[in-house]
């Protein structure tokens, strides 16, 4: 069974930092590109970042570029998102998402999400 | 960036009704268009990938069609468990973008 379990969310002040983790199991983690997608309260889904299976190719949404850093540890089956210089508008549930198949992003498995709240 | 125009933003229908949601993209994405179902407090669920392919395990009352810039998602006979928000998503180019969502309610 494919499982994606996020952790590391919480309350942080504007300008602060946080590191999200995603523990993957039930599939060959090193064979899949991975992504982060977020949903702000009352808003829709927003793609945040993609990282290829080998970490060679990394992409970010303009809204987080230069502040967030995605990484992975294939040996441990883990995906990470370092969130720096956090703003109120970064408040959201962050989902760890597996990419399946062709194209850039068909998201076939999602974690339950980790809530990040940015507030003073 | 590829802009997504999804409509309607909300929809009220009766059990057994045929429901249709449309998604228009600002440029040709061939068939790189997916549809997701999202229920509150749950993880989003992939229903249709590459415009018209049904994800394994998804009931056949869900279907998708279209190519280029115009796409349609259909529920042939609405069931109570289909109450959710539905999103289209393009994966032809970065940044990957989602439609604004369609909130589906029971009439």
XYZ file of C-alpha atoms in Angstrom:
227
model
C 0.000 0.000 0.000
C 1.344 3.408 -0.990
C 1.616 5.757 1.967
C 2.767 9.364 2.150
C 2.931 10.863 5.626
C 3.763 14.539 6.093
C 5.130 16.053 9.273
C 6.751 19.237 10.494
C 3.887 21.711 10.151
C 2.918 24.168 12.845
C 2.608 27.792 13.853
C 5.430 30.125 12.852
C 5.867 33.898 12.889
C 6.200 35.915 9.676
C 9.777 35.775 8.478
C 10.341 32.458 10.211
C 11.296 29.039 8.870
C 9.930 25.534 8.924
C 10.933 22.194 7.420
C 8.310 19.784 6.176
C 9.052 16.099 5.775
C 7.219 13.372 3.895
C 7.847 9.710 4.644
C 7.037 7.484 1.678
C 6.429 3.743 1.762
C 4.811 1.003 -0.275
C 6.483 1.844 -3.576
C 9.863 2.400 -5.158
C 10.402 5.983 -4.013
C 13.591 6.474 -6.032
C 11.709 5.773 -9.273
C 9.177 8.590 -8.943
C 9.254 12.344 -9.306
C 7.641 13.981 -6.282
C 5.773 17.208 -5.655
C 4.391 19.566 -3.048
C 0.919 21.046 -3.511
C -0.770 23.380 -1.036
C -4.244 24.625 -0.228
C -4.755 27.878 1.634
C -7.854 28.148 3.855
C -10.952 28.507 1.690
C -8.882 28.471 -1.509
C -8.111 26.005 -4.270
C -5.143 23.767 -4.920
C -1.804 25.371 -5.780
C 1.236 23.502 -7.076
C 4.367 24.488 -5.114
C 7.350 22.443 -6.288
C 8.509 19.382 -8.225
C 11.680 17.335 -7.859
C 12.728 14.619 -10.273
C 13.558 11.106 -9.116
C 17.319 11.800 -9.184
C 16.985 15.388 -7.859
C 18.512 16.610 -11.101
C 15.467 18.664 -12.099
C 13.717 20.973 -9.642
C 10.934 23.472 -10.266
C 9.120 26.023 -8.113
C 6.043 28.188 -8.333
C 6.955 31.863 -8.673
C 5.188 32.543 -5.372
C 7.795 30.503 -3.438
C 10.893 30.720 -5.632
C 13.918 31.868 -3.663
C 12.245 31.136 -0.308
C 11.398 27.427 -0.433
C 13.806 24.554 -1.163
C 12.743 21.017 -2.066
C 15.010 18.015 -1.540
C 14.804 14.265 -1.170
C 16.691 11.333 0.326
C 16.059 8.282 -1.824
C 17.898 5.977 0.569
C 15.436 6.903 3.323
C 12.337 7.309 1.162
C 11.877 10.882 2.285
C 10.869 14.167 0.675
C 11.499 17.565 2.257
C 10.417 21.157 1.844
C 12.380 23.900 3.583
C 10.211 26.990 4.007
C 12.086 30.238 4.714
C 11.019 33.881 4.927
C 7.468 32.761 5.571
C 4.565 35.116 4.902
C 0.940 35.089 6.012
C -0.068 34.026 2.515
C 1.967 30.823 2.912
C -0.573 29.625 5.466
C -1.929 26.408 3.972
C -2.167 22.662 4.170
C 0.858 21.254 2.351
C 0.412 17.936 0.549
C 3.196 15.540 -0.432
C 2.264 14.096 -3.826
C 3.592 11.301 -6.030
C 3.950 11.801 -9.776
C 2.832 8.947 -11.988
C 3.181 8.333 -15.695
C 3.937 10.744 -18.489
C 3.745 14.511 -18.627
C 4.936 16.762 -15.859
C 2.477 15.999 -13.110
C -0.187 13.367 -12.856
C -0.633 13.114 -9.102
C -1.860 9.642 -8.250
C -1.140 9.479 -4.507
C -1.428 12.275 -1.964
C -0.581 12.489 1.711
C -3.131 13.739 4.232
C -1.373 17.088 4.463
C 0.495 19.144 7.044
C -0.880 22.499 8.198
C 1.456 25.485 8.211
C 0.140 28.615 9.902
C 2.088 31.853 9.567
C 0.904 34.385 12.121
C 2.279 36.751 14.716
C 1.876 30.568 -17.422
C -1.038 28.489 -18.682
C -4.291 29.944 -17.361
C -7.137 27.624 -16.430
C -10.776 28.668 -16.657
C -13.006 26.150 -14.916
C -16.788 26.500 -14.799
C -19.098 26.620 -13.075
C -17.574 27.567 -9.707
C -20.472 25.867 -7.955
C -23.184 23.506 -9.014
C -26.325 22.132 -7.388
C -27.786 18.916 -8.784
C -30.097 16.065 -7.807
C -29.177 12.444 -7.261
C -29.188 10.686 -10.608
C -28.544 13.870 -12.607
C -25.898 14.127 -15.287
C -23.303 16.701 -14.216
C -20.850 18.460 -16.516
C -17.880 20.677 -15.657
C -15.754 22.430 -18.237
C -12.140 23.544 -18.224
C -10.547 25.833 -20.790
C -6.825 26.466 -21.025
C -5.103 29.577 -22.365
C -2.987 27.553 -24.786
C -2.951 24.161 -26.451
C -1.992 21.446 -23.943
C -2.830 18.483 -26.216
C -4.318 16.035 -23.699
C -2.236 16.851 -20.597
C -5.275 17.526 -18.455
C -6.252 15.733 -15.241
C -9.340 15.852 -12.996
C -9.339 15.480 -9.205
C -12.007 15.102 -6.539
C -11.402 16.737 -3.160
C -13.493 16.215 -0.053
C -12.935 18.356 3.081
C -10.266 16.969 5.384
C -9.245 14.310 2.886
C -6.483 13.965 0.343
C -7.449 14.896 -3.223
C -8.135 11.903 -5.451
C -7.140 11.461 -9.094
C -10.167 10.540 -11.209
C -9.225 11.167 -14.846
C -5.751 11.539 -16.335
C -4.643 12.691 -19.755
C -8.103 14.106 -20.502
C -10.032 10.866 -20.857
C -8.324 7.942 -19.101
C -10.125 6.619 -16.032
C -7.845 6.052 -13.048
C -7.933 2.462 -11.792
C -10.602 1.851 -9.185
C -12.637 4.932 -10.142
C -16.321 4.252 -10.952
C -17.244 4.339 -14.629
C -19.865 7.067 -14.078
C -16.916 9.491 -14.158
C -15.551 10.409 -17.580
C -13.519 13.068 -19.325
C -13.107 14.319 -22.863
C -11.470 17.009 -24.907
C -8.121 18.039 -26.302
C -6.243 21.197 -27.154
C -7.804 23.925 -25.039
C -11.300 22.679 -24.221
C -12.071 19.866 -21.822
C -15.155 18.387 -20.188
C -15.661 16.285 -17.064
C -18.911 14.374 -16.644
C -20.631 12.401 -13.912
C -23.275 10.356 -15.716
C -25.500 9.759 -12.682
C -24.760 11.766 -9.557
C -24.435 9.769 -6.338
C -24.487 11.108 -2.743
C -20.804 10.229 -2.267
C -19.871 12.476 -5.219
C -20.373 15.637 -3.155
C -16.961 17.306 -3.280
C -14.964 19.978 -5.030
C -13.559 19.052 -8.439
C -10.418 20.491 -10.001
C -8.898 20.344 -13.442
C -5.097 20.523 -13.699
C -2.728 20.917 -16.636
C 0.660 19.216 -16.758
C 1.866 20.304 -20.159
C 4.224 22.975 -18.875
C 5.569 24.504 -15.683
C 4.180 25.992 -13.594
C 1.646 23.215 -13.202
C -1.706 24.924 -12.735
C -5.114 23.988 -11.372
C -8.539 25.306 -12.195
C -10.345 27.342 -9.566
C -12.491 24.357 -8.565
C -16.166 23.448 -8.846
C -18.081 22.883 -5.627
C -20.752 20.266 -6.227
C -23.778 20.187 -3.932
C -26.947 18.144 -3.715
C -30.155 19.963 -4.624
